[in-house]
C-alpha cells in the first residue's frame, strides 16, 4: 500500500485554458495602437496556448513536463506559479511555491550583489533575519567572492544566474517549479546546481520540471506529462511517456 503522503494531491490543474490575443495589424507606435483601439479598428488573432489541460501532482513527486517548442510548457508553469491567470479552469496549490522560471527577474542592476540578495530574497518571501542567517551560505554557493560588493550591472550573465540560483534554492520549498534551470553557469556550477536540485528532490520537495533533455527527465522524474499543441497528449510513467515521445 502506498504511503499516505504520496497520495496527497499538492497541485491540481483542472480544465485549464489560456488564450492570448495578438494584434493582426502592423502597428508602429503606441499612439497608432491607441488610435486604432478608439476607432474600434484594431484586429486581433485569438491563440489558445493551452486547451482543457488537467493533471494532478502528489506531494513528494518529481513530475516532468515535456513537449516541443510552443507546446505550452512554460505557460502552464507560469499559471501554476500564479504569474499568469488562466482564461478558464482552476489551479489548486497545497504548499508554498518557489518558481525558478525567470531567475533574477527581481534584481536591481544598480545595487550590489549583496543588496540584491536581500531584495530578491524578500520578493521570494524570505525575511531579512532569515536571509542574514543564510547570507554566508548563499555567497559561498554562488562563488562570487569579492564581486558580491559590485553593482550587478557589471556581472556577466553567468554570474547573475549563479547568484539568482543560490538565492532561490537556499531553503527547502514545498513546491519547486523549474524551467531548464540546470543549464545555469559554467560546467562546474552546472554540476553543483544539479547536485543541489537532487538534494531538494530527495528531501521531499515536490518538483515540476520542464526540460528538453530526455536523459534528465528519465533520471529525475517519477512521472511525465507530455503537452502537444496546448493539450495533454500523454501522461504516465516516465519511461513509457519518454519512449512514446522519442518515437
PDB file of C-alpha atoms in Angstrom:
ATOM      1  CA  UNK A   1       0.000   0.000   0.000  1.00  0.00           C
ATOM      2  CA  UNK A   2       1.336   3.429  -0.936  1.00  0.00           C
ATOM      3  CA  UNK A   3       2.302   5.933   1.721  1.00  0.00           C
ATOM      4  CA  UNK A   4      -0.461   8.429   2.584  1.00  0.00           C
ATOM      5  CA  UNK A   5       1.935  11.334   1.924  1.00  0.00           C
ATOM      6  CA  UNK A   6       2.498  10.098  -1.607  1.00  0.00           C
ATOM      7  CA  UNK A   7      -1.273  10.053  -2.168  1.00  0.00           C
ATOM      8  CA  UNK A   8      -1.837  13.647  -1.047  1.00  0.00           C
ATOM      9  CA  UNK A   9      -2.560  15.936  -4.001  1.00  0.00           C
ATOM     10  CA  UNK A  10      -0.484  19.119  -3.675  1.00  0.00           C
ATOM     11  CA  UNK A  11      -1.195  20.563  -7.153  1.00  0.00           C
ATOM     12  CA  UNK A  12      -4.444  20.095  -9.054  1.00  0.00           C
ATOM     13  CA  UNK A  13      -4.801  21.526 -12.559  1.00  0.00           C
ATOM     14  CA  UNK A  14      -8.421  21.322 -13.697  1.00  0.00           C
ATOM     15  CA  UNK A  15      -9.580  22.105 -17.249  1.00  0.00           C
ATOM     16  CA  UNK A  16      -7.149  24.985 -17.675  1.00  0.00           C
ATOM     17  CA  UNK A  17      -7.227  27.031 -20.867  1.00  0.00           C
ATOM     18  CA  UNK A  18      -5.090  30.044 -21.735  1.00  0.00           C
ATOM     19  CA  UNK A  19      -5.961  32.392 -24.572  1.00  0.00           C
ATOM     20  CA  UNK A  20      -3.710  35.148 -25.871  1.00  0.00           C
ATOM     21  CA  UNK A  21      -4.907  37.946 -28.157  1.00  0.00           C
ATOM     22  CA  UNK A  22      -2.370  39.063 -30.734  1.00  0.00           C
ATOM     23  CA  UNK A  23      -2.765  42.167 -32.873  1.00  0.00           C
ATOM     24  CA  UNK A  24      -3.364  41.396 -36.519  1.00  0.00           C
ATOM     25  CA  UNK A  25      -2.239  44.862 -37.628  1.00  0.00           C
ATOM     26  CA  UNK A  26       1.205  46.266 -38.232  1.00  0.00           C
ATOM     27  CA  UNK A  27       1.350  48.963 -35.553  1.00  0.00           C
ATOM     28  CA  UNK A  28       4.473  51.139 -35.450  1.00  0.00           C
ATOM     29  CA  UNK A  29       3.759  53.172 -32.295  1.00  0.00           C
ATOM     30  CA  UNK A  30       1.691  53.228 -29.106  1.00  0.00           C
ATOM     31  CA  UNK A  31      -0.121  56.328 -30.399  1.00  0.00           C
ATOM     32  CA  UNK A  32      -1.203  54.448 -33.517  1.00  0.00           C
ATOM     33  CA  UNK A  33      -2.350  51.475 -31.448  1.00  0.00           C
ATOM     34  CA  UNK A  34      -4.466  53.673 -29.122  1.00  0.00           C
ATOM     35  CA  UNK A  35      -5.968  55.495 -32.119  1.00  0.00           C
ATOM     36  CA  UNK A  36      -6.919  52.196 -33.769  1.00  0.00           C
ATOM     37  CA  UNK A  37      -8.401  50.916 -30.489  1.00  0.00           C
ATOM     38  CA  UNK A  38     -10.534  54.046 -30.019  1.00  0.00           C
ATOM     39  CA  UNK A  39     -11.808  53.733 -33.581  1.00  0.00           C
ATOM     40  CA  UNK A  40     -12.614  50.076 -32.990  1.00  0.00           C
ATOM     41  CA  UNK A  41     -10.403  49.085 -35.900  1.00  0.00           C
ATOM     42  CA  UNK A  42      -7.768  47.111 -34.002  1.00  0.00           C
ATOM     43  CA  UNK A  43      -7.969  43.495 -35.152  1.00  0.00           C
ATOM     44  CA  UNK A  44      -6.815  40.511 -33.114  1.00  0.00           C
ATOM     45  CA  UNK A  45      -5.990  36.887 -33.672  1.00  0.00           C
ATOM     46  CA  UNK A  46      -7.030  34.636 -30.801  1.00  0.00           C
ATOM     47  CA  UNK A  47      -4.495  31.965 -29.894  1.00  0.00           C
ATOM     48  CA  UNK A  48      -5.130  29.224 -27.338  1.00  0.00           C
ATOM     49  CA  UNK A  49      -1.769  28.295 -25.787  1.00  0.00           C
ATOM     50  CA  UNK A  50      -3.492  25.735 -23.520  1.00  0.00           C
ATOM     51  CA  UNK A  51      -6.773  23.906 -24.067  1.00  0.00           C
ATOM     52  CA  UNK A  52      -8.560  21.915 -21.328  1.00  0.00           C
ATOM     53  CA  UNK A  53      -5.357  20.844 -19.525  1.00  0.00           C
ATOM     54  CA  UNK A  54      -5.908  18.677 -16.425  1.00  0.00           C
ATOM     55  CA  UNK A  55      -3.475  16.723 -14.234  1.00  0.00           C
ATOM     56  CA  UNK A  56      -2.561  16.242 -10.589  1.00  0.00           C
ATOM     57  CA  UNK A  57       0.743  16.181  -8.724  1.00  0.00           C
ATOM     58  CA  UNK A  58       1.134  14.336  -5.432  1.00  0.00           C
ATOM     59  CA  UNK A  59       3.280  15.531  -2.549  1.00  0.00           C
ATOM     60  CA  UNK A  60       6.919  14.493  -2.965  1.00  0.00           C
ATOM     61  CA  UNK A  61       6.610  13.665  -6.681  1.00  0.00           C
ATOM     62  CA  UNK A  62       9.004  14.914  -9.361  1.00  0.00           C
ATOM     63  CA  UNK A  63       6.861  15.420 -12.462  1.00  0.00           C
ATOM     64  CA  UNK A  64       8.422  16.215 -15.818  1.00  0.00           C
ATOM     65  CA  UNK A  65       6.633  18.291 -18.449  1.00  0.00           C
ATOM     66  CA  UNK A  66       7.837  17.692 -21.987  1.00  0.00           C
ATOM     67  CA  UNK A  67       6.826  18.854 -25.444  1.00  0.00           C
ATOM     68  CA  UNK A  68       8.133  20.687 -28.450  1.00  0.00           C
ATOM     69  CA  UNK A  69       8.646  24.453 -28.594  1.00  0.00           C
ATOM     70  CA  UNK A  70       5.286  26.219 -28.393  1.00  0.00           C
ATOM     71  CA  UNK A  71       3.527  23.254 -26.791  1.00  0.00           C
ATOM     72  CA  UNK A  72       2.537  25.321 -23.730  1.00  0.00           C
ATOM     73  CA  UNK A  73       5.094  24.086 -21.174  1.00  0.00           C
ATOM     74  CA  UNK A  74       6.275  27.454 -19.856  1.00  0.00           C
ATOM     75  CA  UNK A  75       2.709  28.805 -19.912  1.00  0.00           C
ATOM     76  CA  UNK A  76       1.398  26.046 -17.628  1.00  0.00           C
ATOM     77  CA  UNK A  77       4.316  26.583 -15.224  1.00  0.00           C
ATOM     78  CA  UNK A  78       3.550  30.321 -15.027  1.00  0.00           C
ATOM     79  CA  UNK A  79      -0.125  29.587 -14.364  1.00  0.00           C
ATOM     80  CA  UNK A  80       0.695  27.091 -11.606  1.00  0.00           C
ATOM     81  CA  UNK A  81       3.151  29.606 -10.116  1.00  0.00           C
ATOM     82  CA  UNK A  82       0.482  32.314 -10.106  1.00  0.00           C
ATOM     83  CA  UNK A  83       2.346  34.543 -12.574  1.00  0.00           C
ATOM     84  CA  UNK A  84      -0.437  34.173 -15.168  1.00  0.00           C
ATOM     85  CA  UNK A  85      -4.180  33.855 -14.577  1.00  0.00           C
ATOM     86  CA  UNK A  86      -5.797  31.231 -16.819  1.00  0.00           C
ATOM     87  CA  UNK A  87      -8.600  32.215 -19.194  1.00  0.00           C
ATOM     88  CA  UNK A  88     -10.619  29.300 -17.869  1.00  0.00           C
ATOM     89  CA  UNK A  89     -10.201  26.431 -15.437  1.00  0.00           C
ATOM     90  CA  UNK A  90      -8.655  26.342 -11.958  1.00  0.00           C
ATOM     91  CA  UNK A  91      -5.356  25.520 -10.263  1.00  0.00           C
ATOM     92  CA  UNK A  92      -5.239  24.435  -6.606  1.00  0.00           C
ATOM     93  CA  UNK A  93      -1.944  24.504  -4.707  1.00  0.00           C
ATOM     94  CA  UNK A  94      -1.324  22.912  -1.314  1.00  0.00           C
ATOM     95  CA  UNK A  95       2.015  24.440  -0.373  1.00  0.00           C
ATOM     96  CA  UNK A  96       4.428  27.336  -0.773  1.00  0.00           C
ATOM     97  CA  UNK A  97       5.939  27.625  -4.258  1.00  0.00           C
ATOM     98  CA  UNK A  98       9.388  28.763  -5.384  1.00  0.00           C
ATOM     99  CA  UNK A  99       9.205  29.350  -9.161  1.00  0.00           C
ATOM    100  CA  UNK A 100      12.627  29.217 -10.818  1.00  0.00           C
ATOM    101  CA  UNK A 101      11.371  30.412 -14.205  1.00  0.00           C
ATOM    102  CA  UNK A 102      12.958  33.784 -14.833  1.00  0.00           C
ATOM    103  CA  UNK A 103      15.917  33.808 -12.475  1.00  0.00           C
ATOM    104  CA  UNK A 104      16.979  37.270 -11.390  1.00  0.00           C
ATOM    105  CA  UNK A 105      13.860  38.980 -12.753  1.00  0.00           C
ATOM    106  CA  UNK A 106      13.580  40.901  -9.464  1.00  0.00           C
ATOM    107  CA  UNK A 107      17.160  42.179  -9.484  1.00  0.00           C
ATOM    108  CA  UNK A 108      18.025  45.899  -9.380  1.00  0.00           C
ATOM    109  CA  UNK A 109      21.076  46.359 -11.612  1.00  0.00           C
ATOM    110  CA  UNK A 110      22.226  49.499  -9.782  1.00  0.00           C
ATOM    111  CA  UNK A 111      22.525  47.621  -6.480  1.00  0.00           C
ATOM    112  CA  UNK A 112      25.365  45.316  -5.417  1.00  0.00           C
ATOM    113  CA  UNK A 113      25.122  41.550  -5.328  1.00  0.00           C
ATOM    114  CA  UNK A 114      24.822  41.678  -1.533  1.00  0.00           C
ATOM    115  CA  UNK A 115      21.956  44.176  -1.676  1.00  0.00           C
ATOM    116  CA  UNK A 116      20.208  42.081  -4.328  1.00  0.00           C
ATOM    117  CA  UNK A 117      20.337  39.019  -2.076  1.00  0.00           C
ATOM    118  CA  UNK A 118      18.067  40.854   0.360  1.00  0.00           C
ATOM    119  CA  UNK A 119      15.915  42.419  -2.386  1.00  0.00           C
ATOM    120  CA  UNK A 120      15.370  39.220  -4.379  1.00  0.00           C
ATOM    121  CA  UNK A 121      15.021  37.163  -1.208  1.00  0.00           C
ATOM    122  CA  UNK A 122      12.248  39.495   0.001  1.00  0.00           C
ATOM    123  CA  UNK A 123      10.457  39.087  -3.358  1.00  0.00           C
ATOM    124  CA  UNK A 124      10.611  35.308  -2.839  1.00  0.00           C
ATOM    125  CA  UNK A 125       9.084  35.762   0.622  1.00  0.00           C
ATOM    126  CA  UNK A 126      12.152  35.360   2.852  1.00  0.00           C
ATOM    127  CA  UNK A 127      12.532  37.618   5.909  1.00  0.00           C
ATOM    128  CA  UNK A 128      15.576  39.870   6.412  1.00  0.00           C
ATOM    129  CA  UNK A 129      16.533  37.875   9.518  1.00  0.00           C
ATOM    130  CA  UNK A 130      16.369  34.604   7.606  1.00  0.00           C
ATOM    131  CA  UNK A 131      18.482  35.986   4.753  1.00  0.00           C
ATOM    132  CA  UNK A 132      21.067  37.367   7.188  1.00  0.00           C
ATOM    133  CA  UNK A 133      21.381  33.889   8.679  1.00  0.00           C
ATOM    134  CA  UNK A 134      21.763  32.344   5.214  1.00  0.00           C
ATOM    135  CA  UNK A 135      23.942  35.087   3.691  1.00  0.00           C
ATOM    136  CA  UNK A 136      27.291  33.258   4.049  1.00  0.00           C
ATOM    137  CA  UNK A 137      25.767  30.088   2.584  1.00  0.00           C
ATOM    138  CA  UNK A 138      24.349  31.976  -0.409  1.00  0.00           C
ATOM    139  CA  UNK A 139      27.659  33.751  -1.024  1.00  0.00           C
ATOM    140  CA  UNK A 140      29.687  30.535  -0.796  1.00  0.00           C
ATOM    141  CA  UNK A 141      27.367  28.665  -3.156  1.00  0.00           C
ATOM    142  CA  UNK A 142      27.395  31.492  -5.720  1.00  0.00           C
ATOM    143  CA  UNK A 143      31.231  31.554  -5.781  1.00  0.00           C
ATOM    144  CA  UNK A 144      31.130  35.325  -6.322  1.00  0.00           C
ATOM    145  CA  UNK A 145      33.641  36.214  -3.591  1.00  0.00           C
ATOM    146  CA  UNK A 146      34.566  39.906  -3.555  1.00  0.00           C
ATOM    147  CA  UNK A 147      32.338  40.548  -6.601  1.00  0.00           C
ATOM    148  CA  UNK A 148      29.365  40.419  -4.226  1.00  0.00           C
ATOM    149  CA  UNK A 149      30.076  44.082  -3.362  1.00  0.00           C
ATOM    150  CA  UNK A 150      29.981  45.199  -7.014  1.00  0.00           C
ATOM    151  CA  UNK A 151      26.849  46.569  -8.755  1.00  0.00           C
ATOM    152  CA  UNK A 152      25.374  43.649 -10.675  1.00  0.00           C
ATOM    153  CA  UNK A 153      25.244  45.700 -13.912  1.00  0.00           C
ATOM    154  CA  UNK A 154      28.939  44.711 -14.113  1.00  0.00           C
ATOM    155  CA  UNK A 155      28.175  40.980 -13.779  1.00  0.00           C
ATOM    156  CA  UNK A 156      28.338  38.518 -16.641  1.00  0.00           C
ATOM    157  CA  UNK A 157      25.154  36.559 -17.380  1.00  0.00           C
ATOM    158  CA  UNK A 158      26.723  33.514 -15.726  1.00  0.00           C
ATOM    159  CA  UNK A 159      27.451  35.446 -12.523  1.00  0.00           C
ATOM    160  CA  UNK A 160      23.854  36.733 -12.439  1.00  0.00           C
ATOM    161  CA  UNK A 161      22.436  33.244 -12.835  1.00  0.00           C
ATOM    162  CA  UNK A 162      24.716  31.824 -10.144  1.00  0.00           C
ATOM    163  CA  UNK A 163      23.560  34.485  -7.686  1.00  0.00           C
ATOM    164  CA  UNK A 164      19.880  34.038  -8.568  1.00  0.00           C
ATOM    165  CA  UNK A 165      20.063  30.233  -8.297  1.00  0.00           C
ATOM    166  CA  UNK A 166      21.855  30.473  -4.949  1.00  0.00           C
ATOM    167  CA  UNK A 167      19.108  32.712  -3.519  1.00  0.00           C
ATOM    168  CA  UNK A 168      16.229  30.651  -4.946  1.00  0.00           C
ATOM    169  CA  UNK A 169      17.471  27.324  -3.546  1.00  0.00           C
ATOM    170  CA  UNK A 170      18.569  28.466  -0.088  1.00  0.00           C
ATOM    171  CA  UNK A 171      15.530  26.846   1.542  1.00  0.00           C
ATOM    172  CA  UNK A 172      13.612  23.628   1.020  1.00  0.00           C
ATOM    173  CA  UNK A 173      10.345  24.805  -0.583  1.00  0.00           C
ATOM    174  CA  UNK A 174       7.278  22.565  -0.566  1.00  0.00           C
ATOM    175  CA  UNK A 175       6.864  23.040  -4.336  1.00  0.00           C
ATOM    176  CA  UNK A 176       9.667  23.865  -6.763  1.00  0.00           C
ATOM    177  CA  UNK A 177       8.845  24.976 -10.331  1.00  0.00           C
ATOM    178  CA  UNK A 178      11.835  24.512 -12.635  1.00  0.00           C
ATOM    179  CA  UNK A 179      12.263  25.517 -16.288  1.00  0.00           C
ATOM    180  CA  UNK A 180      15.556  24.282 -17.770  1.00  0.00           C
ATOM    181  CA  UNK A 181      17.352  25.523 -14.657  1.00  0.00           C
ATOM    182  CA  UNK A 182      20.197  23.015 -14.840  1.00  0.00           C
ATOM    183  CA  UNK A 183      21.830  24.948 -17.679  1.00  0.00           C
ATOM    184  CA  UNK A 184      22.944  27.653 -15.214  1.00  0.00           C
ATOM    185  CA  UNK A 185      26.532  28.902 -15.330  1.00  0.00           C
ATOM    186  CA  UNK A 186      29.667  27.037 -16.377  1.00  0.00           C
ATOM    187  CA  UNK A 187      30.153  23.273 -16.353  1.00  0.00           C
ATOM    188  CA  UNK A 188      31.387  23.193 -12.761  1.00  0.00           C
ATOM    189  CA  UNK A 189      28.437  25.220 -11.472  1.00  0.00           C
ATOM    190  CA  UNK A 190      26.011  23.116 -13.533  1.00  0.00           C
ATOM    191  CA  UNK A 191      27.257  20.015 -11.707  1.00  0.00           C
ATOM    192  CA  UNK A 192      26.847  21.785  -8.375  1.00  0.00           C
ATOM    193  CA  UNK A 193      23.371  23.150  -9.195  1.00  0.00           C
ATOM    194  CA  UNK A 194      22.291  19.711 -10.382  1.00  0.00           C
ATOM    195  CA  UNK A 195      23.504  18.187  -7.098  1.00  0.00           C
ATOM    196  CA  UNK A 196      21.525  20.845  -5.203  1.00  0.00           C
ATOM    197  CA  UNK A 197      18.426  20.044  -7.235  1.00  0.00           C
ATOM    198  CA  UNK A 198      18.841  16.322  -6.486  1.00  0.00           C
ATOM    199  CA  UNK A 199      19.216  17.178  -2.798  1.00  0.00           C
ATOM    200  CA  UNK A 200      15.940  19.132  -2.825  1.00  0.00           C
ATOM    201  CA  UNK A 201      14.138  16.345  -4.684  1.00  0.00           C
ATOM    202  CA  UNK A 202      15.360  13.622  -2.337  1.00  0.00           C
ATOM    203  CA  UNK A 203      14.349  15.783   0.644  1.00  0.00           C
ATOM    204  CA  UNK A 204      10.650  15.511  -0.148  1.00  0.00           C
ATOM    205  CA  UNK A 205      10.204  18.702  -2.197  1.00  0.00           C
ATOM    206  CA  UNK A 206       7.522  18.396  -4.870  1.00  0.00           C
ATOM    207  CA  UNK A 207       9.001  19.385  -8.228  1.00  0.00           C
ATOM    208  CA  UNK A 208       7.539  20.337 -11.602  1.00  0.00           C
ATOM    209  CA  UNK A 209      10.376  20.121 -14.084  1.00  0.00           C
ATOM    210  CA  UNK A 210      10.428  21.241 -17.733  1.00  0.00           C
ATOM    211  CA  UNK A 211      13.386  20.151 -19.858  1.00  0.00           C
ATOM    212  CA  UNK A 212      14.234  19.248 -23.436  1.00  0.00           C
ATOM    213  CA  UNK A 213      16.906  16.899 -22.082  1.00  0.00           C
ATOM    214  CA  UNK A 214      15.271  13.464 -22.067  1.00  0.00           C
ATOM    215  CA  UNK A 215      18.153  11.919 -20.100  1.00  0.00           C
ATOM    216  CA  UNK A 216      17.495  14.382 -17.253  1.00  0.00           C
ATOM    217  CA  UNK A 217      13.756  13.698 -17.413  1.00  0.00           C
ATOM    218  CA  UNK A 218      14.296   9.930 -17.298  1.00  0.00           C
ATOM    219  CA  UNK A 219      16.744  10.154 -14.402  1.00  0.00           C
ATOM    220  CA  UNK A 220      14.930  12.675 -12.223  1.00  0.00           C
ATOM    221  CA  UNK A 221      11.171  12.282 -12.768  1.00  0.00           C
ATOM    222  CA  UNK A 222       8.642   9.844 -11.295  1.00  0.00           C
ATOM    223  CA  UNK A 223       6.000  10.751 -13.854  1.00  0.00           C
ATOM    224  CA  UNK A 224       5.756  12.780 -17.083  1.00  0.00           C
ATOM    225  CA  UNK A 225       3.095  14.979 -18.715  1.00  0.00           C
ATOM    226  CA  UNK A 226       3.513  15.387 -22.486  1.00  0.00           C
ATOM    227  CA  UNK A 227       1.974  18.574 -23.892  1.00  0.00           C
ATOM    228  CA  UNK A 228       1.339  18.860 -27.609  1.00  0.00           C
ATOM    229  CA  UNK A 229      -0.202  21.995 -29.174  1.00  0.00           C
ATOM    230  CA  UNK A 230      -1.605  23.087 -25.826  1.00  0.00           C
ATOM    231  CA  UNK A 231      -3.276  19.802 -24.833  1.00  0.00           C
ATOM    232  CA  UNK A 232      -2.194  16.821 -22.721  1.00  0.00           C
ATOM    233  CA  UNK A 233      -1.136  14.278 -25.330  1.00  0.00           C
ATOM    234  CA  UNK A 234       0.004  11.604 -22.864  1.00  0.00           C
ATOM    235  CA  UNK A 235       0.544  11.312 -19.116  1.00  0.00           C
ATOM    236  CA  UNK A 236       2.030   8.486 -17.099  1.00  0.00           C
ATOM    237  CA  UNK A 237       5.115   6.578 -16.031  1.00  0.00           C
ATOM    238  CA  UNK A 238       8.377   8.223 -17.117  1.00  0.00           C
ATOM    239  CA  UNK A 239       9.847   5.529 -19.364  1.00  0.00           C
ATOM    240  CA  UNK A 240       6.542   4.907 -21.162  1.00  0.00           C
ATOM    241  CA  UNK A 241       5.920   8.578 -21.978  1.00  0.00           C
ATOM    242  CA  UNK A 242       9.565   9.315 -22.906  1.00  0.00           C
ATOM    243  CA  UNK A 243       9.681   6.283 -25.218  1.00  0.00           C
ATOM    244  CA  UNK A 244       6.471   7.384 -26.945  1.00  0.00           C
ATOM    245  CA  UNK A 245       7.759  10.956 -27.259  1.00  0.00           C
ATOM    246  CA  UNK A 246      11.004   9.786 -28.855  1.00  0.00           C
ATOM    247  CA  UNK A 247       9.107   7.728 -31.433  1.00  0.00           C
TER     248      UNK A 247
END
